[in-house]
mmCIF file of C-alpha atoms and ligand atoms in Angstrom:
data_model
loop_
_atom_site.group_PDB
_atom_site.id
_atom_site.type_symbol
_atom_site.label_atom_id
_atom_site.label_comp_id
_atom_site.label_asym_id
_atom_site.label_seq_id
_atom_site.Cartn_x
_atom_site.Cartn_y
_atom_site.Cartn_z
ATOM 1 C CA MET A 1218 9.055 -1.195 18.489
ATOM 2 C CA LEU A 1219 7.197 1.853 16.875
ATOM 3 C CA LEU A 1220 3.476 2.086 18.420
ATOM 4 C CA ALA A 1221 0.625 3.665 18.619
ATOM 5 C CA ASP A 1222 -2.597 4.366 20.005
ATOM 6 C CA ARG A 1223 -5.813 4.980 19.525
ATOM 7 C CA LEU A 1224 -5.130 8.152 17.420
ATOM 8 C CA GLN A 1225 -7.136 10.628 16.181
ATOM 9 C CA LYS A 1226 -6.917 13.771 13.853
ATOM 10 C CA THR A 1227 -10.124 16.146 13.237
ATOM 11 C CA PHE A 1228 -10.216 19.140 10.898
ATOM 12 C CA ASP A 1229 -12.676 21.310 11.422
ATOM 13 C CA ASP A 1230 -15.927 18.013 10.974
ATOM 14 C CA ILE A 1231 -13.868 15.709 9.158
ATOM 15 C CA HIS A 1232 -12.375 12.595 11.343
ATOM 16 C CA ALA A 1233 -9.236 12.329 9.300
ATOM 17 C CA VAL A 1234 -7.732 9.303 11.738
ATOM 18 C CA ARG A 1235 -10.135 8.000 13.737
ATOM 19 C CA SER A 1236 -8.417 5.747 16.306
ATOM 20 C CA ILE A 1237 -5.754 4.146 15.170
ATOM 21 C CA SER A 1238 -4.136 1.145 16.596
ATOM 22 C CA LEU A 1239 -1.101 0.153 15.904
ATOM 23 C CA GLN A 1240 2.006 -2.290 16.188
ATOM 24 C CA LEU A 1241 5.555 -2.255 13.820
ATOM 25 C CA PRO A 1242 8.697 -4.158 14.849
ATOM 26 C CA PRO A 1243 11.806 -3.374 13.393
ATOM 27 C CA GLY A 1244 13.217 -4.516 10.610
ATOM 28 C CA ARG A 1245 9.120 -5.109 9.196
ATOM 29 C CA ILE A 1246 7.245 -3.876 6.244
ATOM 30 C CA MET A 1247 3.630 -2.916 7.103
ATOM 31 C CA GLY A 1248 1.238 -1.344 3.586
ATOM 32 C CA LEU A 1249 -1.731 0.524 4.847
ATOM 33 C CA VAL A 1250 -4.304 0.258 1.509
ATOM 34 C CA GLY A 1251 -7.064 3.223 1.599
ATOM 35 C CA ALA A 1252 -8.877 5.146 -1.464
ATOM 36 C CA SER A 1253 -8.071 8.533 -1.794
ATOM 37 C CA GLY A 1254 -9.172 10.399 1.693
ATOM 38 C CA SER A 1255 -9.133 7.362 3.799
ATOM 39 C CA GLY A 1256 -6.684 9.560 6.150
ATOM 40 C CA LYS A 1257 -3.297 7.738 4.865
ATOM 41 C CA SER A 1258 -1.029 10.914 4.587
ATOM 42 C CA THR A 1259 -2.470 12.363 8.062
ATOM 43 C CA LEU A 1260 -1.289 9.197 9.793
ATOM 44 C CA LEU A 1261 1.782 9.649 8.318
ATOM 45 C CA SER A 1262 2.639 13.145 9.450
ATOM 46 C CA VAL A 1263 0.539 12.386 13.371
ATOM 47 C CA LEU A 1264 3.230 8.936 13.517
ATOM 48 C CA ALA A 1265 6.189 11.273 12.648
ATOM 49 C CA GLY A 1266 5.505 13.500 15.243
ATOM 50 C CA LEU A 1267 5.282 16.294 12.398
ATOM 51 C CA LEU A 1268 1.022 16.505 12.936
ATOM 52 C CA ASP A 1269 -0.510 17.005 16.765
ATOM 53 C CA ALA A 1270 -2.367 14.371 16.896
ATOM 54 C CA ASP A 1271 -6.510 15.335 19.290
ATOM 55 C CA GLY A 1272 -5.952 12.336 20.876
ATOM 56 C CA GLY A 1273 -4.641 8.496 21.441
ATOM 57 C CA THR A 1274 -0.366 8.259 21.593
ATOM 58 C CA VAL A 1275 2.738 7.206 19.385
ATOM 59 C CA THR A 1276 5.016 6.019 20.787
ATOM 60 C CA LEU A 1277 9.048 4.463 19.921
ATOM 61 C CA ASN A 1278 10.596 1.635 22.303
ATOM 62 C CA GLY A 1279 8.258 3.048 25.265
ATOM 63 C CA LYS A 1280 9.226 6.813 24.858
ATOM 64 C CA ARG A 1281 6.213 8.974 23.184
ATOM 65 C CA VAL A 1282 6.759 10.973 20.147
ATOM 66 C CA PRO A 1283 5.729 14.652 20.876
ATOM 67 C CA GLY A 1284 3.563 16.130 18.122
ATOM 68 C CA PRO A 1285 5.520 20.071 16.502
ATOM 69 C CA SER A 1286 3.201 22.105 19.528
ATOM 70 C CA GLU A 1287 5.662 20.522 21.836
ATOM 71 C CA VAL A 1288 9.034 20.788 20.641
ATOM 72 C CA LEU A 1289 10.737 23.298 18.756
ATOM 73 C CA VAL A 1290 11.738 21.459 15.457
ATOM 74 C CA ALA A 1291 8.698 18.912 14.687
ATOM 75 C CA GLY A 1292 9.858 15.943 13.246
ATOM 76 C CA HIS A 1293 11.851 12.983 15.109
ATOM 77 C CA ASN A 1294 15.371 11.688 14.512
ATOM 78 C CA ASP A 1295 14.260 8.504 14.343
ATOM 79 C CA ILE A 1296 11.461 8.250 12.352
ATOM 80 C CA ARG A 1297 11.723 9.696 9.017
ATOM 81 C CA LEU A 1298 8.697 10.563 6.245
ATOM 82 C CA VAL A 1299 9.000 10.166 2.685
ATOM 83 C CA HIS A 1300 6.510 12.830 1.503
ATOM 84 C CA GLN A 1301 4.426 12.056 -1.504
ATOM 85 C CA GLU A 1302 5.848 15.553 -3.640
ATOM 86 C CA TYR A 1303 9.808 14.297 -2.196
ATOM 87 C CA GLN A 1304 9.833 17.605 -1.346
ATOM 88 C CA LEU A 1305 13.443 17.847 -3.059
ATOM 89 C CA MET A 1306 15.775 20.976 -2.780
ATOM 90 C CA PRO A 1307 15.659 22.089 -6.170
ATOM 91 C CA ASN A 1308 18.733 23.972 -6.770
ATOM 92 C CA ILE A 1309 21.357 21.514 -5.904
ATOM 93 C CA SER A 1310 22.615 18.414 -6.764
ATOM 94 C CA LEU A 1311 20.468 14.967 -6.144
ATOM 95 C CA ARG A 1312 23.752 14.225 -3.941
ATOM 96 C CA GLU A 1313 23.964 17.293 -2.330
ATOM 97 C CA ASN A 1314 20.458 16.981 -1.397
ATOM 98 C CA ILE A 1315 21.232 13.143 0.588
ATOM 99 C CA ALA A 1316 24.536 15.415 1.655
ATOM 100 C CA TYR A 1317 22.502 17.904 3.096
ATOM 101 C CA ALA A 1318 21.332 15.030 5.694
ATOM 102 C CA VAL A 1319 24.357 14.488 7.320
ATOM 103 C CA ARG A 1320 25.851 18.033 7.039
ATOM 104 C CA PHE A 1321 26.299 18.101 10.902
ATOM 105 C CA TYR A 1322 29.002 15.041 10.749
ATOM 106 C CA GLU A 1323 32.490 14.936 10.074
ATOM 107 C CA LYS A 1324 33.285 15.750 5.873
ATOM 108 C CA GLU A 1325 34.625 12.370 5.734
ATOM 109 C CA TYR A 1326 32.486 10.269 7.446
ATOM 110 C CA GLN A 1327 29.912 12.088 4.821
ATOM 111 C CA ARG A 1328 31.980 11.253 2.050
ATOM 112 C CA PHE A 1329 31.609 7.918 2.816
ATOM 113 C CA ARG A 1330 27.731 7.920 4.235
ATOM 114 C CA VAL A 1331 26.413 10.030 1.513
ATOM 115 C CA ASP A 1332 28.708 6.814 -1.238
ATOM 116 C CA GLU A 1333 27.283 4.131 0.560
ATOM 117 C CA LEU A 1334 23.467 5.875 -0.145
ATOM 118 C CA VAL A 1335 23.876 6.724 -3.692
ATOM 119 C CA LYS A 1336 25.366 3.002 -4.080
ATOM 120 C CA LEU A 1337 22.215 0.755 -2.003
ATOM 121 C CA CYS A 1338 20.295 3.490 -4.051
ATOM 122 C CA ARG A 1339 21.532 2.797 -6.485
ATOM 123 C CA LEU A 1340 22.001 6.635 -7.815
ATOM 124 C CA GLU A 1341 25.977 6.922 -9.059
ATOM 125 C CA ALA A 1342 25.124 7.824 -12.694
ATOM 126 C CA VAL A 1343 22.623 10.520 -11.996
ATOM 127 C CA GLN A 1344 24.358 11.765 -8.794
ATOM 128 C CA ASP A 1345 25.482 15.591 -9.871
ATOM 129 C CA HIS A 1346 21.997 16.213 -11.894
ATOM 130 C CA LEU A 1347 19.279 18.633 -10.168
ATOM 131 C CA PRO A 1348 15.628 17.718 -9.245
ATOM 132 C CA ARG A 1349 14.867 18.886 -12.580
ATOM 133 C CA GLN A 1350 16.959 16.575 -14.253
ATOM 134 C CA ALA A 1351 15.644 13.468 -12.728
ATOM 135 C CA SER A 1352 13.137 11.375 -13.187
ATOM 136 C CA GLY A 1353 10.340 10.194 -10.450
ATOM 137 C CA GLY A 1354 12.121 7.051 -10.014
ATOM 138 C CA GLU A 1355 15.256 8.738 -9.244
ATOM 139 C CA LYS A 1356 13.899 11.648 -7.216
ATOM 140 C CA GLN A 1357 11.536 8.470 -5.204
ATOM 141 C CA ARG A 1358 14.954 6.995 -4.274
ATOM 142 C CA THR A 1359 16.714 10.239 -3.732
ATOM 143 C CA ALA A 1360 13.812 10.999 -0.980
ATOM 144 C CA ILE A 1361 14.792 8.457 0.428
ATOM 145 C CA ALA A 1362 18.081 8.333 0.655
ATOM 146 C CA ARG A 1363 17.892 11.169 2.334
ATOM 147 C CA ALA A 1364 15.840 10.295 4.678
ATOM 148 C CA ILE A 1365 17.611 6.275 6.288
ATOM 149 C CA ALA A 1366 20.938 9.407 6.101
ATOM 150 C CA GLU A 1367 21.237 9.032 9.927
ATOM 151 C CA LYS A 1368 19.594 5.682 9.720
ATOM 152 C CA PRO A 1369 16.252 6.393 11.204
ATOM 153 C CA ALA A 1370 14.615 3.398 13.608
ATOM 154 C CA VAL A 1371 11.371 4.294 11.075
ATOM 155 C CA LEU A 1372 11.189 5.114 7.532
ATOM 156 C CA LEU A 1373 7.210 5.915 6.780
ATOM 157 C CA LEU A 1374 6.484 6.296 3.355
ATOM 158 C CA ASP A 1375 3.878 8.475 1.517
ATOM 159 C CA GLU A 1376 2.595 6.432 -2.300
ATOM 160 C CA PRO A 1377 6.622 5.320 -2.768
ATOM 161 C CA PHE A 1378 5.399 3.663 -5.626
ATOM 162 C CA SER A 1379 2.420 6.142 -7.323
ATOM 163 C CA HIS A 1380 4.325 7.505 -10.453
ATOM 164 C CA LEU A 1381 6.324 5.357 -10.783
ATOM 165 C CA ASP A 1382 6.837 2.838 -13.324
ATOM 166 C CA LEU A 1383 7.605 -1.169 -13.178
ATOM 167 C CA LEU A 1384 11.445 -0.612 -12.760
ATOM 168 C CA ASN A 1385 11.716 1.995 -10.937
ATOM 169 C CA ARG A 1386 8.677 -0.117 -8.486
ATOM 170 C CA THR A 1387 10.892 -3.102 -8.234
ATOM 171 C CA LEU A 1388 14.133 -0.835 -7.419
ATOM 172 C CA ILE A 1389 11.986 0.845 -4.529
ATOM 173 C CA ARG A 1390 10.823 -2.512 -3.062
ATOM 174 C CA ASP A 1391 14.519 -4.187 -3.114
ATOM 175 C CA LEU A 1392 16.181 -0.973 -1.265
ATOM 176 C CA LEU A 1393 13.277 -1.710 0.867
ATOM 177 C CA PHE A 1394 14.597 -5.102 1.206
ATOM 178 C CA ASP A 1395 18.001 -4.037 1.373
ATOM 179 C CA LEU A 1396 17.309 -1.319 3.904
ATOM 180 C CA VAL A 1397 15.262 -4.358 6.228
ATOM 181 C CA ARG A 1398 17.501 -6.647 6.338
ATOM 182 C CA GLN A 1399 21.267 -4.543 6.372
ATOM 183 C CA GLU A 1400 19.627 -2.216 9.344
ATOM 184 C CA GLN A 1401 16.080 -3.445 10.607
ATOM 185 C CA THR A 1402 14.948 -0.460 10.375
ATOM 186 C CA ALA A 1403 10.336 -0.710 10.180
ATOM 187 C CA CYS A 1404 9.338 0.398 7.580
ATOM 188 C CA LEU A 1405 5.816 1.318 6.930
ATOM 189 C CA PHE A 1406 3.742 3.218 3.350
ATOM 190 C CA VAL A 1407 0.420 3.983 2.404
ATOM 191 C CA THR A 1408 -0.500 3.127 -0.639
ATOM 192 C CA HIS A 1409 -4.032 3.065 -2.881
ATOM 193 C CA ASP A 1410 -2.394 0.474 -5.325
ATOM 194 C CA ALA A 1411 -2.691 -2.732 -3.533
ATOM 195 C CA THR A 1412 -0.290 -3.950 -6.157
ATOM 196 C CA ASP A 1413 2.727 -3.376 -4.253
ATOM 197 C CA ALA A 1414 1.212 -3.892 -0.932
ATOM 198 C CA LEU A 1415 0.843 -7.365 -1.507
ATOM 199 C CA SER A 1416 3.948 -8.153 -2.704
ATOM 200 C CA ILE A 1417 5.875 -6.031 -0.254
ATOM 201 C CA ALA A 1418 4.644 -5.977 2.319
ATOM 202 C CA ASP A 1419 5.282 -8.685 5.698
ATOM 203 C CA GLU A 1420 1.588 -6.945 7.340
ATOM 204 C CA VAL A 1421 -1.455 -5.141 5.089
ATOM 205 C CA GLY A 1422 -3.494 -2.723 6.512
ATOM 206 C CA ILE A 1423 -6.886 -1.340 4.901
ATOM 207 C CA LEU A 1424 -8.180 1.884 6.003
ATOM 208 C CA GLN A 1425 -11.157 3.635 5.751
ATOM 209 C CA MET A 1426 -12.892 6.948 6.222
ATOM 210 C CA GLY A 1427 -9.771 6.972 8.894
ATOM 211 C CA HIS A 1428 -10.722 3.781 10.267
ATOM 212 C CA LEU A 1429 -8.068 0.781 10.600
ATOM 213 C CA ILE A 1430 -10.873 -1.794 9.369
ATOM 214 C CA GLN A 1431 -8.431 -5.072 8.328
ATOM 215 C CA THR A 1432 -4.621 -6.085 8.676
ATOM 216 C CA GLY A 1433 -3.237 -9.200 8.442
ATOM 217 C CA SER A 1434 -0.739 -11.031 6.364
ATOM 218 C CA PRO A 1435 -0.897 -10.547 2.978
ATOM 219 C CA VAL A 1436 -2.700 -13.174 1.809
ATOM 220 C CA ALA A 1437 -5.398 -13.371 4.337
ATOM 221 C CA VAL A 1438 -6.106 -10.034 3.946
ATOM 222 C CA TYR A 1439 -6.732 -10.864 -0.119
ATOM 223 C CA ARG A 1440 -8.640 -14.086 0.649
ATOM 224 C CA ARG A 1441 -10.359 -13.230 3.912
ATOM 225 C CA PRO A 1442 -11.475 -9.589 3.242
ATOM 226 C CA VAL A 1443 -13.917 -8.319 5.629
ATOM 227 C CA THR A 1444 -16.251 -5.906 3.378
ATOM 228 C CA ALA A 1445 -16.813 -4.938 -0.123
ATOM 229 C CA TYR A 1446 -14.286 -2.161 -0.219
ATOM 230 C CA ALA A 1447 -11.556 -4.750 1.445
ATOM 231 C CA ALA A 1448 -11.898 -6.725 -1.118
ATOM 232 C CA ARG A 1449 -11.839 -3.436 -4.116
ATOM 233 C CA MET A 1450 -8.749 -2.752 -1.998
ATOM 234 C CA THR A 1451 -6.983 -5.251 -2.646
ATOM 235 C CA GLY A 1452 -7.450 -6.065 -6.742
ATOM 236 C CA PRO A 1453 -9.783 -6.870 -8.254
ATOM 237 C CA ALA A 1454 -12.795 -8.321 -7.255
ATOM 238 C CA ASN A 1455 -16.920 -9.766 -8.238
ATOM 239 C CA ILE A 1456 -18.824 -8.588 -5.368
ATOM 240 C CA ILE A 1457 -21.862 -10.588 -5.388
ATOM 241 C CA ARG A 1458 -25.469 -9.762 -3.558
ATOM 242 C CA ALA A 1459 -27.204 -13.592 -2.965
ATOM 243 C CA LYS A 1460 -29.192 -15.070 0.059
ATOM 244 C CA ARG A 1461 -27.312 -17.032 2.124
ATOM 245 C CA LEU A 1462 -29.110 -19.951 2.898
ATOM 246 C CA SER A 1463 -29.019 -21.228 6.293
ATOM 247 C CA SER A 1464 -28.600 -25.182 6.650
ATOM 248 C CA LEU A 1465 -30.906 -24.583 9.802
ATOM 249 C CA GLU A 1466 -33.889 -24.550 6.832
ATOM 250 C CA LEU A 1467 -35.120 -21.408 8.082
ATOM 251 C CA PRO A 1468 -38.260 -20.267 4.929
ATOM 252 C CA ALA A 1469 -37.550 -18.272 2.721
ATOM 253 C CA SER A 1470 -37.999 -15.105 3.759
ATOM 254 C CA HIS A 1471 -36.020 -15.025 7.473
ATOM 255 C CA HIS A 1472 -32.503 -15.391 4.694
ATOM 256 C CA PRO A 1473 -30.643 -12.298 4.923
ATOM 257 C CA ASP A 1474 -28.829 -10.611 1.537
ATOM 258 C CA ALA A 1475 -25.611 -10.603 2.044
ATOM 259 C CA CYS A 1476 -22.565 -10.105 0.176
ATOM 260 C CA PHE A 1477 -19.711 -12.532 -1.200
ATOM 261 C CA CYS A 1478 -16.499 -11.897 -2.814
ATOM 262 C CA LEU A 1479 -15.279 -14.589 -5.734
ATOM 263 C CA ARG A 1480 -11.525 -13.526 -7.012
ATOM 264 C CA PRO A 1481 -11.893 -13.747 -10.701
ATOM 265 C CA GLU A 1482 -8.875 -16.416 -10.690
ATOM 266 C CA GLN A 1483 -11.092 -18.835 -8.886
ATOM 267 C CA ILE A 1484 -13.145 -18.982 -11.259
ATOM 268 C CA HIS A 1485 -12.798 -21.807 -14.286
ATOM 269 C CA LEU A 1486 -13.408 -22.566 -16.972
ATOM 270 C CA SER A 1487 -14.159 -25.854 -17.584
ATOM 271 C CA GLU A 1488 -16.292 -28.112 -19.975
ATOM 272 C CA THR A 1489 -19.312 -28.256 -18.446
ATOM 273 C CA GLY A 1490 -20.818 -26.259 -15.456
ATOM 274 C CA VAL A 1491 -22.498 -22.715 -15.080
ATOM 275 C CA PRO A 1492 -23.013 -21.435 -18.773
ATOM 276 C CA ALA A 1493 -22.370 -17.771 -18.965
ATOM 277 C CA THR A 1494 -21.875 -15.626 -21.896
ATOM 278 C CA VAL A 1495 -18.747 -13.460 -23.215
ATOM 279 C CA THR A 1496 -19.369 -9.799 -22.765
ATOM 280 C CA ALA A 1497 -15.697 -8.367 -22.865
ATOM 281 C CA VAL A 1498 -12.380 -9.473 -23.226
ATOM 282 C CA PHE A 1499 -9.933 -7.418 -21.915
ATOM 283 C CA PHE A 1500 -5.990 -8.477 -23.026
ATOM 284 C CA LYS A 1501 -3.163 -7.871 -20.540
ATOM 285 C CA GLY A 1502 -0.445 -9.124 -21.520
ATOM 286 C CA SER A 1503 -0.226 -12.685 -19.163
ATOM 287 C CA HIS A 1504 -3.451 -13.125 -19.361
ATOM 288 C CA PHE A 1505 -7.369 -12.560 -20.740
ATOM 289 C CA GLU A 1506 -10.021 -10.383 -18.607
ATOM 290 C CA VAL A 1507 -13.358 -11.610 -19.679
ATOM 291 C CA GLU A 1508 -16.441 -10.257 -18.368
ATOM 292 C CA VAL A 1509 -19.192 -13.160 -18.792
ATOM 293 C CA ASP A 1510 -23.040 -12.648 -17.897
ATOM 294 C CA VAL A 1511 -24.272 -15.651 -15.981
ATOM 295 C CA ASN A 1512 -27.739 -14.162 -16.176
ATOM 296 C CA ARG A 1513 -29.528 -11.286 -16.411
ATOM 297 C CA TYR A 1514 -28.414 -10.068 -12.984
ATOM 298 C CA VAL A 1515 -24.788 -11.137 -12.287
ATOM 299 C CA ARG A 1516 -21.830 -9.971 -14.154
ATOM 300 C CA LEU A 1517 -19.072 -11.748 -13.858
ATOM 301 C CA ARG A 1518 -15.065 -11.005 -14.196
ATOM 302 C CA LEU A 1519 -12.579 -14.459 -14.460
ATOM 303 C CA LEU A 1520 -9.225 -14.690 -15.818
ATOM 304 C CA THR A 1521 -8.312 -16.968 -18.626
ATOM 305 C CA THR A 1522 -5.276 -17.413 -20.908
ATOM 306 C CA ARG A 1523 -7.492 -19.354 -23.768
ATOM 307 C CA ALA A 1524 -7.511 -16.417 -26.929
ATOM 308 C CA GLU A 1525 -10.239 -17.386 -28.436
ATOM 309 C CA LEU A 1526 -12.893 -16.071 -26.796
ATOM 310 C CA LYS A 1527 -14.797 -13.355 -28.092
ATOM 311 C CA GLU A 1528 -18.006 -11.561 -27.570
ATOM 312 C CA GLY A 1529 -21.144 -13.415 -27.697
ATOM 313 C CA THR A 1530 -19.271 -16.663 -26.938
ATOM 314 C CA THR A 1531 -20.708 -19.599 -24.763
ATOM 315 C CA VAL A 1532 -18.621 -20.671 -21.704
ATOM 316 C CA HIS A 1533 -19.056 -23.268 -18.661
ATOM 317 C CA LEU A 1534 -17.893 -21.790 -15.299
ATOM 318 C CA HIS A 1535 -16.449 -23.981 -12.214
ATOM 319 C CA ILE A 1536 -16.810 -21.909 -9.113
ATOM 320 C CA GLY A 1537 -15.038 -24.401 -5.956
ATOM 321 C CA GLU A 1538 -17.200 -23.572 -3.091
ATOM 322 C CA GLU A 1539 -13.992 -22.744 -1.184
ATOM 323 C CA ALA A 1540 -13.437 -19.748 -3.803
ATOM 324 C CA VAL A 1541 -16.867 -17.927 -2.434
ATOM 325 C CA TRP A 1542 -16.443 -16.336 0.689
ATOM 326 C CA TRP A 1543 -18.950 -13.678 2.564
ATOM 327 C CA LEU A 1544 -18.352 -10.378 3.101
ATOM 328 C CA LYS A 1545 -19.769 -9.032 6.984
HETATM 329 P P1 ADP B 2116 -4.795 10.376 1.338
HETATM 330 O O1 ADP B 2116 -3.798 10.695 1.824
HETATM 331 O O2 ADP B 2116 -5.878 8.417 2.421
HETATM 332 O O3 ADP B 2116 -5.131 11.248 1.053
HETATM 333 P P2 ADP B 2116 -5.354 12.194 3.548
HETATM 334 O O4 ADP B 2116 -4.906 12.560 4.952
HETATM 335 O O5 ADP B 2116 -4.741 13.769 2.692
HETATM 336 O O6 ADP B 2116 -5.839 11.653 3.352
HETATM 337 O O7 ADP B 2116 -6.518 13.556 3.941
HETATM 338 C C1 ADP B 2116 -7.961 12.919 5.027
HETATM 339 C C2 ADP B 2116 -8.763 14.040 5.044
HETATM 340 O O8 ADP B 2116 -8.720 14.765 6.069
HETATM 341 C C3 ADP B 2116 -9.274 13.959 3.793
HETATM 342 O O9 ADP B 2116 -10.534 14.415 4.002
HETATM 343 C C4 ADP B 2116 -8.712 15.399 3.777
HETATM 344 O O10 ADP B 2116 -9.666 16.444 3.002
HETATM 345 C C5 ADP B 2116 -8.658 15.870 5.200
HETATM 346 N N1 ADP B 2116 -7.637 16.997 5.432
HETATM 347 C C6 ADP B 2116 -6.377 16.817 5.875
HETATM 348 N N2 ADP B 2116 -5.455 17.053 5.693
HETATM 349 C C7 ADP B 2116 -6.629 18.501 5.005
HETATM 350 C C8 ADP B 2116 -6.101 19.592 6.318
HETATM 351 N N3 ADP B 2116 -4.886 20.802 6.597
HETATM 352 N N4 ADP B 2116 -6.842 20.899 6.662
HETATM 353 C C9 ADP B 2116 -8.304 20.109 6.834
HETATM 354 N N5 ADP B 2116 -8.686 19.260 5.849
HETATM 355 C C10 ADP B 2116 -7.866 18.175 5.681
HETATM 356 MG MG1 MG B 2117 -2.224 11.488 1.133
#
């Protein structure tokens, strides 16, 4: 079990990581989602023992993970970080990059393990290519193969999907699933795009300016985001400012302004309901994303498979009360 307890990291006056605690049991996949600059890479470096924390501790199975200033060689044998830019050695093949990680083992085991990793990471056809001859996905899989060569307990991945096409994202996803199933590896990845986090992770966290503001199952975080930021980081969201009427019938001036989140797929087109005017239609392949004006103040995005909608069409909206989620 990897534990982070009130981790802090400051660069001059920038609080990159502010009191982050988390736990990652073996065989689990956690995905942290945050905007650029929210502290994702800093957090991973601290967790991997590659950057000294200013406060807090990282422990793996009850033993403290030392920072780089406390050890001869920075890093931890059982916690491996796959950097965003892969950091492969440019002048040797993908296979040799992987083999480098097991160079201290017997020759026969080296060959066996590298063969195994090449197969697991689906690199058979390209293993003798140099990194510059490899695609982003192939480099990413090589970097992962190298990181897991010695079967670490924890695999940390920095934006593992960012530069990859759909096919390669699927390959990486399946690779992580295989790894977790076969080795009970604990995986923590960070991303600015929640699509992958939601479909892969057992648990999702939202990072905002160094704070871990929410954690939970992908479904829980998607449906019940704590703030507008958490809502937007986890997918398309209509954020609407409104007066929240209480059942206590307070005078109007006592009703606090608040925001609620309405996911586009929760708005249904119906025969009757709230009239709205279509202002834009975006083709998304499997569906259309439609922008509508309900009135001068409220513009909503919704999803539909109806192909006949055009700018200016009047539609009627049905929104179930359960679709409305009030934000903090
Ligand atoms: P993310 O990976 O989420 O984009 P980072 O962890 O890279 O975010 O950075 C978080 C914040 O810390 C940013 O404001 C960044 O500018 C700052 N930062 C990161 N590394 C350093 C560094 N070595 N020196 C100074 N500031 C840094
Ligand atoms: Mg980063």
